[in-house]
Amino acid sequence: EAQVTQNPRYLITVTGKKLTVTCSQNMNHEYMSWYRQDPGLGLRQIYYSMNVEVTDKGDVPEGYKVSRKEKRNFPLILESPSPNQTSLYFCASSLRQGAGEQYFGPGTRLTVT
Amino acid sequence: QKEVEQNSGPLSVPEGAIASLNCTYSDRGSQSFFWYRQYSGKSPELIMSIYSNGDKEDGRFTAQLNKASQYVSLLIRDSQPSDSATYLCAVRRTSYDKVIFGPGTSLSVIP
């Protein structure tokens, strides 16, 4: 089954404790991205990757890191989480940048206290 | 001005009625337009895409595009309670640009 998986689905953590949210896709897609979704603000892109070892900042990259060492995986790293990073996070993939159909993971609800 | 704007809602319609969801965008050079549906607690899924002025129909869904007015809409005919969700409008400038999402409109279909 074609899918994007994310782990964990729910996470409560404390300020400053490093965390990683994993993302994996099995569709051999070139393009992967991370979004955060906040009420009234919609989906905002954090980082994206056009292929292995090629990543770039999206609209709200501050406080986040990513890496793309393998085509299928695109982890999101919060080195020192803060309460303003409490949000719903989605990983998405598509055949290439700009492809209309993006496939979204199930989401990770992060709470930073 | 936000790049993609939508009324946040909630929009409430009775079962069987037509639901009309609207979206405006600021970049006149935008070429591709998408509607995603997102159920509460779930991830967005693509339901319609439209690239040319006019209407595009798919079952109970019709997307309408007017590039001159920078306006795209989604009509849902014979609305069902299962259509209750948030609908996200997304816009892309060229084939190699990223997709920009609007904030979404919450739709509630009342039985």
mmCIF file of C-alpha atoms in Angstrom:
data_model
loop_
_atom_site.group_PDB
_atom_site.id
_atom_site.type_symbol
_atom_site.label_atom_id
_atom_site.label_comp_id
_atom_site.label_asym_id
_atom_site.label_seq_id
_atom_site.Cartn_x
_atom_site.Cartn_y
_atom_site.Cartn_z
ATOM 1 C CA GLU A 1 0.000 0.000 0.000
ATOM 2 C CA ALA A 2 1.322 3.415 -1.008
ATOM 3 C CA GLN A 3 1.705 5.509 2.092
ATOM 4 C CA VAL A 4 3.565 8.085 4.123
ATOM 5 C CA THR A 5 4.228 7.115 7.714
ATOM 6 C CA GLN A 6 5.154 9.348 10.626
ATOM 7 C CA ASN A 7 6.247 8.562 14.139
ATOM 8 C CA PRO A 8 5.377 9.309 16.803
ATOM 9 C CA ARG A 9 1.733 10.270 16.293
ATOM 10 C CA TYR A 10 1.544 12.074 19.609
ATOM 11 C CA LEU A 11 4.327 13.568 21.664
ATOM 12 C CA ILE A 12 4.411 15.647 24.812
ATOM 13 C CA THR A 13 7.824 16.982 25.730
ATOM 14 C CA VAL A 14 9.490 19.726 27.712
ATOM 15 C CA THR A 15 11.268 22.847 26.550
ATOM 16 C CA GLY A 16 14.796 22.193 25.364
ATOM 17 C CA LYS A 17 14.660 18.413 25.068
ATOM 18 C CA LYS A 18 15.792 17.431 21.561
ATOM 19 C CA LEU A 19 13.372 15.341 19.557
ATOM 20 C CA THR A 20 13.058 13.774 16.124
ATOM 21 C CA VAL A 21 9.898 13.052 14.178
ATOM 22 C CA THR A 22 10.444 10.411 11.543
ATOM 23 C CA CYS A 23 8.832 10.351 8.096
ATOM 24 C CA SER A 24 9.017 7.609 5.518
ATOM 25 C CA GLN A 25 7.375 7.082 2.118
ATOM 26 C CA ASN A 26 7.252 3.957 -0.034
ATOM 27 C CA MET A 27 6.319 5.551 -3.369
ATOM 28 C CA ASN A 28 9.828 6.435 -4.556
ATOM 29 C CA HIS A 29 8.856 10.112 -4.552
ATOM 30 C CA GLU A 30 11.563 12.683 -5.129
ATOM 31 C CA TYR A 31 9.921 15.526 -3.246
ATOM 32 C CA MET A 32 9.227 15.511 0.473
ATOM 33 C CA SER A 33 8.260 18.309 2.809
ATOM 34 C CA TRP A 34 7.256 19.107 6.342
ATOM 35 C CA TYR A 35 4.323 21.313 7.261
ATOM 36 C CA ARG A 36 2.929 22.586 10.494
ATOM 37 C CA GLN A 37 -0.756 23.302 10.848
ATOM 38 C CA ASP A 38 -2.070 25.840 13.325
ATOM 39 C CA PRO A 39 -5.648 27.126 13.740
ATOM 40 C CA GLY A 40 -6.374 29.999 11.380
ATOM 41 C CA LEU A 41 -2.964 29.768 9.719
ATOM 42 C CA GLY A 42 -3.414 26.680 7.590
ATOM 43 C CA LEU A 43 -0.541 24.545 6.404
ATOM 44 C CA ARG A 44 2.818 26.275 6.485
ATOM 45 C CA GLN A 45 5.858 24.666 4.962
ATOM 46 C CA ILE A 46 8.840 24.207 7.279
ATOM 47 C CA TYR A 47 11.433 22.521 5.060
ATOM 48 C CA TYR A 48 11.402 20.620 1.826
ATOM 49 C CA SER A 49 13.660 18.287 -0.096
ATOM 50 C CA MET A 50 13.768 17.861 -3.849
ATOM 51 C CA ASN A 51 15.919 14.748 -3.660
ATOM 52 C CA VAL A 52 18.557 12.959 -1.614
ATOM 53 C CA GLU A 53 20.940 15.413 0.030
ATOM 54 C CA VAL A 54 18.978 18.390 -1.376
ATOM 55 C CA THR A 55 17.004 20.317 1.240
ATOM 56 C CA ASP A 56 15.851 23.901 1.536
ATOM 57 C CA LYS A 57 13.961 26.165 3.889
ATOM 58 C CA GLY A 58 10.262 26.679 3.578
ATOM 59 C CA ASP A 59 8.267 29.526 5.061
ATOM 60 C CA VAL A 60 8.814 28.828 8.773
ATOM 61 C CA PRO A 61 12.166 27.021 9.203
ATOM 62 C CA GLU A 62 13.359 28.635 12.440
ATOM 63 C CA GLY A 63 13.961 26.095 15.196
ATOM 64 C CA TYR A 64 13.889 23.063 12.884
ATOM 65 C CA LYS A 65 16.406 20.916 11.058
ATOM 66 C CA VAL A 66 16.005 18.204 8.456
ATOM 67 C CA SER A 67 18.134 15.713 6.589
ATOM 68 C CA ARG A 68 17.594 13.539 3.505
ATOM 69 C CA LYS A 69 20.178 10.784 3.454
ATOM 70 C CA GLU A 70 17.874 8.257 1.813
ATOM 71 C CA LYS A 71 15.121 8.864 -0.702
ATOM 72 C CA ARG A 72 12.405 7.342 1.458
ATOM 73 C CA ASN A 73 13.191 9.088 4.770
ATOM 74 C CA PHE A 74 12.937 12.720 5.768
ATOM 75 C CA PRO A 75 13.187 13.238 9.540
ATOM 76 C CA LEU A 76 12.319 16.519 11.252
ATOM 77 C CA ILE A 77 14.569 17.504 14.129
ATOM 78 C CA LEU A 78 13.800 19.988 16.885
ATOM 79 C CA GLU A 79 17.113 20.578 18.626
ATOM 80 C CA SER A 80 15.682 22.714 21.447
ATOM 81 C CA PRO A 81 11.891 22.696 21.309
ATOM 82 C CA SER A 82 9.964 25.669 22.634
ATOM 83 C CA PRO A 83 6.250 26.071 23.464
ATOM 84 C CA ASN A 84 5.629 28.006 20.232
ATOM 85 C CA GLN A 85 6.452 24.817 18.351
ATOM 86 C CA THR A 86 3.390 23.148 19.792
ATOM 87 C CA SER A 87 1.480 22.236 16.660
ATOM 88 C CA LEU A 88 0.212 19.517 14.344
ATOM 89 C CA TYR A 89 2.948 18.414 11.966
ATOM 90 C CA PHE A 90 2.487 16.721 8.604
ATOM 91 C CA CYS A 91 5.034 15.113 6.369
ATOM 92 C CA ALA A 92 4.112 14.976 2.690
ATOM 93 C CA SER A 93 5.588 13.555 -0.469
ATOM 94 C CA SER A 94 4.981 13.938 -4.178
ATOM 95 C CA LEU A 95 6.524 12.753 -7.385
ATOM 96 C CA ARG A 96 8.367 16.055 -7.809
ATOM 97 C CA GLN A 97 8.202 19.636 -6.576
ATOM 98 C CA GLY A 98 5.006 21.261 -7.734
ATOM 99 C CA ALA A 99 3.196 18.005 -8.420
ATOM 100 C CA GLY A 100 -0.427 18.661 -7.641
ATOM 101 C CA GLU A 101 -1.065 15.576 -5.627
ATOM 102 C CA GLN A 102 0.791 15.488 -2.379
ATOM 103 C CA TYR A 103 0.448 12.466 -0.151
ATOM 104 C CA PHE A 104 0.299 13.346 3.515
ATOM 105 C CA GLY A 105 1.310 11.324 6.504
ATOM 106 C CA PRO A 106 -1.160 10.870 9.388
ATOM 107 C CA GLY A 107 0.248 13.780 11.370
ATOM 108 C CA THR A 108 2.153 14.211 14.615
ATOM 109 C CA ARG A 109 0.578 16.241 17.379
ATOM 110 C CA LEU A 110 3.388 17.823 19.384
ATOM 111 C CA THR A 111 2.978 19.584 22.680
ATOM 112 C CA VAL A 112 5.942 21.394 24.224
ATOM 113 C CA THR A 113 5.508 22.458 27.852
ATOM 114 C CA GLN B 1 -2.208 40.366 1.637
ATOM 115 C CA LYS B 2 -2.106 36.614 2.113
ATOM 116 C CA GLU B 3 -1.256 34.591 -0.959
ATOM 117 C CA VAL B 4 -4.304 32.344 -0.716
ATOM 118 C CA GLU B 5 -7.401 33.396 1.192
ATOM 119 C CA GLN B 6 -10.501 31.500 2.213
ATOM 120 C CA ASN B 7 -13.396 32.226 4.516
ATOM 121 C CA SER B 8 -12.654 30.282 7.680
ATOM 122 C CA GLY B 9 -16.288 29.440 8.291
ATOM 123 C CA PRO B 10 -17.802 27.469 9.690
ATOM 124 C CA LEU B 11 -20.119 27.139 6.748
ATOM 125 C CA SER B 12 -23.272 25.255 7.631
ATOM 126 C CA VAL B 13 -25.607 23.819 5.019
ATOM 127 C CA PRO B 14 -28.541 21.418 5.318
ATOM 128 C CA GLU B 15 -28.230 17.918 3.935
ATOM 129 C CA GLY B 16 -29.046 17.842 0.225
ATOM 130 C CA ALA B 17 -28.170 21.489 -0.369
ATOM 131 C CA ILE B 18 -25.328 22.903 -2.455
ATOM 132 C CA ALA B 19 -22.258 23.951 -0.490
ATOM 133 C CA SER B 20 -20.168 26.695 -2.066
ATOM 134 C CA LEU B 21 -16.577 27.171 -0.943
ATOM 135 C CA ASN B 22 -14.555 30.108 -2.177
ATOM 136 C CA CYS B 23 -10.874 30.911 -2.529
ATOM 137 C CA THR B 24 -8.978 33.944 -3.818
ATOM 138 C CA TYR B 25 -5.289 34.183 -4.611
ATOM 139 C CA SER B 26 -2.913 37.085 -5.020
ATOM 140 C CA ASP B 27 -0.417 35.870 -7.632
ATOM 141 C CA ARG B 28 -1.893 36.566 -11.051
ATOM 142 C CA GLY B 29 0.649 34.185 -12.598
ATOM 143 C CA SER B 30 -0.745 31.161 -10.776
ATOM 144 C CA GLN B 31 -1.560 28.310 -13.106
ATOM 145 C CA SER B 32 -2.729 25.342 -11.067
ATOM 146 C CA PHE B 33 -5.350 25.057 -8.377
ATOM 147 C CA PHE B 34 -6.247 22.267 -6.014
ATOM 148 C CA TRP B 35 -8.852 21.441 -3.422
ATOM 149 C CA TYR B 36 -7.944 19.204 -0.506
ATOM 150 C CA ARG B 37 -10.376 17.807 2.035
ATOM 151 C CA GLN B 38 -9.309 17.300 5.630
ATOM 152 C CA TYR B 39 -11.491 15.460 8.112
ATOM 153 C CA SER B 40 -11.064 16.370 11.754
ATOM 154 C CA GLY B 41 -7.929 14.765 13.126
ATOM 155 C CA LYS B 42 -6.894 13.418 9.743
ATOM 156 C CA SER B 43 -4.481 14.429 7.014
ATOM 157 C CA PRO B 44 -5.438 16.370 3.866
ATOM 158 C CA GLU B 45 -6.357 14.459 0.715
ATOM 159 C CA LEU B 46 -6.640 15.813 -2.805
ATOM 160 C CA ILE B 47 -10.178 15.832 -4.206
ATOM 161 C CA MET B 48 -10.024 18.169 -7.215
ATOM 162 C CA SER B 49 -7.523 19.939 -9.414
ATOM 163 C CA ILE B 50 -8.243 22.552 -12.088
ATOM 164 C CA TYR B 51 -5.943 24.282 -14.528
ATOM 165 C CA SER B 52 -8.156 26.112 -17.057
ATOM 166 C CA ASN B 53 -10.837 28.746 -16.725
ATOM 167 C CA GLY B 54 -14.317 27.341 -16.405
ATOM 168 C CA ASP B 55 -15.864 24.400 -14.612
ATOM 169 C CA LYS B 56 -14.576 20.919 -13.921
ATOM 170 C CA GLU B 57 -16.984 18.321 -12.601
ATOM 171 C CA ASP B 58 -16.254 15.101 -10.734
ATOM 172 C CA GLY B 59 -19.306 13.400 -9.312
ATOM 173 C CA ARG B 60 -20.958 15.725 -6.815
ATOM 174 C CA PHE B 61 -17.985 18.091 -6.884
ATOM 175 C CA THR B 62 -17.483 20.991 -9.297
ATOM 176 C CA ALA B 63 -14.433 23.219 -9.294
ATOM 177 C CA GLN B 64 -14.772 26.627 -10.917
ATOM 178 C CA LEU B 65 -11.856 28.810 -11.946
ATOM 179 C CA ASN B 66 -11.811 32.447 -13.003
ATOM 180 C CA LYS B 67 -8.225 33.584 -13.511
ATOM 181 C CA ALA B 68 -9.212 37.140 -14.438
ATOM 182 C CA SER B 69 -10.869 37.539 -11.039
ATOM 183 C CA GLN B 70 -8.230 35.381 -9.302
ATOM 184 C CA TYR B 71 -10.973 33.260 -7.870
ATOM 185 C CA VAL B 72 -11.503 29.529 -7.538
ATOM 186 C CA SER B 73 -14.463 27.804 -5.959
ATOM 187 C CA LEU B 74 -15.672 24.342 -5.053
ATOM 188 C CA LEU B 75 -19.331 23.409 -5.244
ATOM 189 C CA ILE B 76 -20.613 20.305 -3.530
ATOM 190 C CA ARG B 77 -24.034 19.226 -4.759
ATOM 191 C CA ASP B 78 -26.422 17.126 -2.684
ATOM 192 C CA SER B 79 -24.273 17.719 0.402
ATOM 193 C CA GLN B 80 -24.035 14.810 2.814
ATOM 194 C CA PRO B 81 -23.067 14.751 6.496
ATOM 195 C CA SER B 82 -19.964 12.825 5.396
ATOM 196 C CA ASP B 83 -18.862 15.962 3.521
ATOM 197 C CA SER B 84 -18.387 17.751 6.847
ATOM 198 C CA ALA B 85 -14.691 18.601 6.878
ATOM 199 C CA THR B 86 -12.250 21.427 6.330
ATOM 200 C CA TYR B 87 -11.560 22.224 2.685
ATOM 201 C CA LEU B 88 -8.149 23.582 1.787
ATOM 202 C CA CYS B 89 -7.538 25.569 -1.360
ATOM 203 C CA ALA B 90 -4.015 25.280 -2.783
ATOM 204 C CA VAL B 91 -2.355 27.236 -5.578
ATOM 205 C CA ARG B 92 0.776 26.692 -7.640
ATOM 206 C CA ARG B 93 2.458 29.240 -9.878
ATOM 207 C CA THR B 94 4.283 27.010 -12.333
ATOM 208 C CA SER B 95 4.858 23.287 -12.689
ATOM 209 C CA TYR B 96 8.033 23.497 -10.643
ATOM 210 C CA ASP B 97 6.907 25.855 -7.907
ATOM 211 C CA LYS B 98 5.730 24.714 -4.526
ATOM 212 C CA VAL B 99 2.068 24.578 -3.653
ATOM 213 C CA ILE B 100 0.718 27.309 -1.360
ATOM 214 C CA PHE B 101 -2.190 26.398 0.904
ATOM 215 C CA GLY B 102 -4.978 28.603 2.131
ATOM 216 C CA PRO B 103 -6.155 28.465 5.763
ATOM 217 C CA GLY B 104 -9.148 26.278 4.933
ATOM 218 C CA THR B 105 -12.923 26.563 5.268
ATOM 219 C CA SER B 106 -14.771 24.407 7.759
ATOM 220 C CA LEU B 107 -17.958 22.892 6.324
ATOM 221 C CA SER B 108 -20.704 21.377 8.421
ATOM 222 C CA VAL B 109 -23.573 19.532 6.719
ATOM 223 C CA ILE B 110 -26.578 19.348 9.009
ATOM 224 C CA PRO B 111 -28.775 16.217 8.705
#
